[in-house]
């Protein structure tokens, strides 16, 4: 493993434009349940019962009760060493951009500044009747919440199953991938599209792919370095190696 970490550190250090793609695995280490896997939320709920527009139209109260529970989980969670390691790579000038599939705010709380959220933000509410949107700092007190402007139903500002990723977020993510000569892929299954295609874009024009994951994924077969294990343990080691190499 140490040789793999050294190889990953060398790729990071010699890169001109390093980006990162993170998935549910990095947040799971902070105690936020994931949809996939044996401990995933899919074992408790069928996603089409809760995470679709149809489900929201059918039973907005049930959907909001679930999202309020998730918001409380996220607000009670803390960034883990992997989140802080990515923020440090950005502060060192090495990580140029972060693309996340997560809807929590752990990257921001750890100090990451240059990022895009492909699947939206659970701490944003959007009106289903007008163009009102707003950030929230706690779950809504009235469920389902109503728009203060028009009285319409508010929905969580996340991308549900069957919905498209906001075009500006998607365009930004793929524009960054086109520029990148290396990518860190952390805690993602690689099967959710179009996010799963981002590492292939980097690889397709000769860039390096570094994967950090507890299990092999759809990305592993194109990875130049596969670091098996928890991101919260591996990423800080890589950052320390990078800093020691910078000092040489």
Coordinates of C-alpha atoms in Angstrom, one line a residue:
X1 CA 0.0 0.0 0.0
X2 CA 2.8 2.4 0.8
X3 CA 4.2 2.2 -2.7
X4 CA 0.7 3.0 -4.1
X5 CA 0.4 6.0 -1.8
X6 CA 3.8 7.2 -3.0
X7 CA 2.8 6.7 -6.6
X8 CA -0.4 8.7 -6.0
X9 CA 1.5 11.5 -4.3
X10 CA 3.9 11.8 -7.2
X11 CA 1.0 12.0 -9.7
X12 CA -0.6 14.8 -7.6
X13 CA 2.7 16.7 -7.3
X14 CA 3.5 16.6 -11.0
X15 CA 0.0 17.4 -12.1
X16 CA -0.8 20.8 -13.6
X17 CA -4.5 20.6 -13.1
X18 CA -5.7 18.2 -10.4
X19 CA -9.5 17.8 -9.7
X20 CA -11.4 15.5 -7.4
X21 CA -14.7 13.6 -7.6
X22 CA -16.3 12.6 -4.4
X23 CA -19.3 10.3 -3.7
X24 CA -21.3 9.0 -0.7
X25 CA -18.4 7.0 0.7
X26 CA -16.6 10.1 1.9
X27 CA -19.6 11.3 3.9
X28 CA -20.4 7.8 5.2
X29 CA -17.2 8.1 7.2
X30 CA -18.8 11.0 8.9
X31 CA -21.8 8.9 9.8
X32 CA -24.1 9.9 7.0
X33 CA -25.8 6.7 5.6
X34 CA -25.4 5.9 2.0
X35 CA -28.1 4.7 -0.5
X36 CA -26.0 1.8 -1.8
X37 CA -24.3 -0.9 0.2
X38 CA -25.5 -3.2 3.0
X39 CA -25.9 -0.2 5.4
X40 CA -27.5 2.0 2.8
X41 CA -30.8 3.7 3.0
X42 CA -32.1 1.7 0.1
X43 CA -32.4 -1.2 2.6
X44 CA -34.9 0.8 4.6
X45 CA -36.7 2.7 1.9
X46 CA -37.4 2.2 -1.8
X47 CA -36.0 5.4 -3.4
X48 CA -39.1 5.8 -5.6
X49 CA -41.2 6.1 -2.4
X50 CA -39.2 9.1 -1.2
X51 CA -36.7 10.6 -3.7
X52 CA -38.8 11.3 -6.7
X53 CA -41.0 14.2 -7.8
X54 CA -43.9 11.7 -8.0
X55 CA -43.4 10.7 -4.4
X56 CA -43.3 14.4 -3.4
X57 CA -46.6 15.2 -5.2
X58 CA -48.2 12.1 -3.7
X59 CA -47.1 12.7 -0.1
X60 CA -45.0 15.8 0.5
X61 CA -45.3 15.4 4.3
X62 CA -43.7 11.9 4.2
X63 CA -40.9 13.1 1.9
X64 CA -40.2 16.1 4.1
X65 CA -40.2 14.1 7.3
X66 CA -37.5 11.9 5.7
X67 CA -35.5 14.9 4.5
X68 CA -35.8 16.6 7.9
X69 CA -34.3 13.5 9.4
X70 CA -31.5 13.5 6.9
X71 CA -30.9 17.3 7.5
X72 CA -30.6 16.7 11.2
X73 CA -28.1 13.8 10.6
X74 CA -26.0 16.1 8.4
X75 CA -26.1 19.0 10.8
X76 CA -25.0 16.7 13.6
X77 CA -22.2 15.2 11.5
X78 CA -18.7 16.7 11.3
X79 CA -16.2 16.7 8.4
X80 CA -13.7 13.9 8.6
X81 CA -10.0 13.8 7.9
X82 CA -10.7 13.1 4.2
X83 CA -12.7 16.3 3.8
X84 CA -9.9 18.3 5.6
X85 CA -7.2 16.7 3.4
X86 CA -9.0 17.8 0.2
X87 CA -9.3 21.3 1.6
X88 CA -5.6 21.3 2.4
X89 CA -4.7 20.2 -1.1
X90 CA -6.7 23.1 -2.4
X91 CA -4.9 25.5 0.1
X92 CA -1.6 24.1 -1.1
X93 CA -2.6 25.1 -4.7
X94 CA -2.6 21.5 -5.9
X95 CA -6.3 20.7 -6.1
X96 CA -7.9 23.1 -8.6
X97 CA -11.5 22.0 -8.3
X98 CA -13.8 19.6 -6.5
X99 CA -16.9 17.9 -8.0
X100 CA -19.2 16.2 -5.5
X101 CA -22.2 13.9 -5.8
X102 CA -23.1 14.6 -2.2
X103 CA -25.8 17.0 -1.1
X104 CA -24.4 17.7 2.4
X105 CA -22.2 20.7 3.4
X106 CA -19.2 18.8 4.8
X107 CA -16.8 19.9 2.1
X108 CA -17.6 23.5 2.7
X109 CA -17.3 23.2 6.4
X110 CA -13.9 21.6 6.0
X111 CA -12.8 24.6 4.0
X112 CA -13.1 23.7 0.3
X113 CA -14.0 26.7 -1.8
X114 CA -13.8 25.7 -5.4
X115 CA -16.5 23.1 -5.8
X116 CA -19.7 22.2 -7.6
X117 CA -22.5 20.0 -6.3
X118 CA -23.9 17.8 -9.1
X119 CA -26.9 16.5 -7.1
X120 CA -27.9 19.7 -5.4
X121 CA -27.9 20.9 -1.8
X122 CA -30.1 19.5 0.9
X123 CA -29.7 22.7 2.9
X124 CA -31.5 24.7 0.1
X125 CA -35.3 24.9 -0.4
X126 CA -36.9 25.6 -3.7
X127 CA -40.5 26.7 -4.4
X128 CA -42.5 24.4 -6.7
X129 CA -44.7 27.3 -7.9
X130 CA -42.4 30.4 -8.2
X131 CA -38.6 31.1 -8.5
X132 CA -38.0 31.4 -4.7
X133 CA -35.0 29.5 -3.3
X134 CA -33.2 30.0 0.0
X135 CA -30.6 28.4 2.2
X136 CA -31.7 26.9 5.5
X137 CA -29.8 26.2 8.7
X138 CA -32.2 23.7 10.3
X139 CA -35.1 21.5 9.2
X140 CA -38.3 23.3 8.4
X141 CA -40.5 23.7 11.5
X142 CA -43.8 23.3 9.5
X143 CA -43.9 20.2 7.4
X144 CA -44.5 20.4 4.5
X145 CA -43.0 23.9 4.4
X146 CA -44.7 26.7 2.3
X147 CA -43.1 29.4 0.3
X148 CA -43.0 32.7 2.1
X149 CA -43.5 34.5 -1.2
X150 CA -46.3 32.8 -2.9
X151 CA -47.6 30.1 -0.5
X152 CA -46.6 27.2 -2.8
X153 CA -45.0 24.0 -1.6
X154 CA -41.2 24.1 -0.9
X155 CA -39.1 21.1 -1.9
X156 CA -35.6 20.1 -1.0
X157 CA -33.0 21.6 -3.4
X158 CA -31.7 18.2 -4.5
X159 CA -31.8 16.3 -7.8
X160 CA -34.3 13.4 -7.5
X161 CA -34.3 10.2 -9.4
X162 CA -35.6 10.9 -12.9
X163 CA -34.5 14.5 -12.8
X164 CA -31.7 16.1 -14.8
X165 CA -28.6 17.6 -13.2
X166 CA -28.8 21.4 -13.4
X167 CA -27.1 22.3 -16.8
X168 CA -24.7 24.9 -15.3
X169 CA -23.4 22.4 -12.7
X170 CA -23.0 19.6 -15.3
X171 CA -21.2 21.9 -17.8
X172 CA -18.9 23.2 -15.1
X173 CA -18.0 19.7 -14.0
X174 CA -17.2 18.4 -17.5
X175 CA -15.3 21.6 -18.4
X176 CA -13.1 21.0 -15.3
X177 CA -12.6 17.3 -16.4
X178 CA -11.5 18.5 -19.8
X179 CA -8.8 20.7 -18.3
X180 CA -7.6 18.1 -15.8
X181 CA -4.5 16.0 -16.2
X182 CA -5.2 14.1 -13.0
X183 CA -8.3 13.2 -10.9
X184 CA -8.8 11.9 -7.4
X185 CA -11.9 9.7 -7.3
X186 CA -13.1 9.1 -3.7
X187 CA -15.9 7.0 -2.3
X188 CA -18.1 6.7 -5.4
X189 CA -19.5 3.6 -7.1
X190 CA -19.0 5.1 -10.5
X191 CA -22.3 3.7 -11.7
X192 CA -24.4 6.9 -11.3
X193 CA -24.3 8.8 -14.6
X194 CA -23.3 11.3 -15.8
X195 CA -21.0 11.7 -12.8
X196 CA -19.5 8.3 -13.3
X197 CA -18.3 9.4 -16.8
X198 CA -16.1 12.2 -15.4
X199 CA -13.0 10.0 -14.6
X200 CA -13.3 8.6 -18.2
X201 CA -13.1 12.1 -19.6
X202 CA -9.8 12.7 -17.7
X203 CA -8.4 9.3 -18.7
X204 CA -9.5 9.8 -22.3
X205 CA -7.1 12.7 -22.9
X206 CA -4.2 11.1 -21.2
X207 CA -4.8 12.1 -17.6
X208 CA -4.2 10.0 -14.5
X209 CA -6.9 8.5 -12.3
X210 CA -6.3 7.9 -8.6
X211 CA -9.1 6.0 -6.9
X212 CA -9.6 5.8 -3.1
X213 CA -12.4 3.4 -2.1
X214 CA -13.2 0.7 0.4
X215 CA -14.2 -1.6 -2.5
X216 CA -13.4 -1.9 -6.2
X217 CA -15.9 0.1 -8.3
X218 CA -16.8 0.8 -11.9
X219 CA -13.8 3.2 -11.9
X220 CA -11.1 0.7 -10.7
X221 CA -10.3 -0.8 -14.1
X222 CA -9.2 2.6 -15.5
X223 CA -7.4 3.7 -12.3
X224 CA -3.6 4.3 -12.5
X225 CA -3.5 4.0 -8.7
X226 CA -6.1 2.1 -6.6
X227 CA -5.8 2.9 -2.9
X228 CA -8.1 0.4 -1.1
X229 CA -9.3 1.6 2.3
X230 CA -11.1 4.5 4.1
X231 CA -10.5 7.9 2.6
X232 CA -10.2 9.4 6.1
X233 CA -7.1 7.2 6.6
X234 CA -5.6 7.3 3.2
X235 CA -6.0 10.9 2.1
X236 CA -4.2 12.5 5.1
X237 CA -1.3 10.1 4.4
X238 CA -1.1 11.2 0.8
X239 CA -1.2 14.9 1.8
X240 CA 1.7 14.3 4.2
X241 CA 3.7 12.5 1.6
X242 CA 3.0 15.3 -0.9
X243 CA 4.1 17.9 1.6
X244 CA 7.3 16.0 2.4
X245 CA 8.0 15.7 -1.4
X246 CA 7.4 19.5 -1.8
X247 CA 10.0 20.1 0.9
X248 CA 12.6 18.0 -0.9

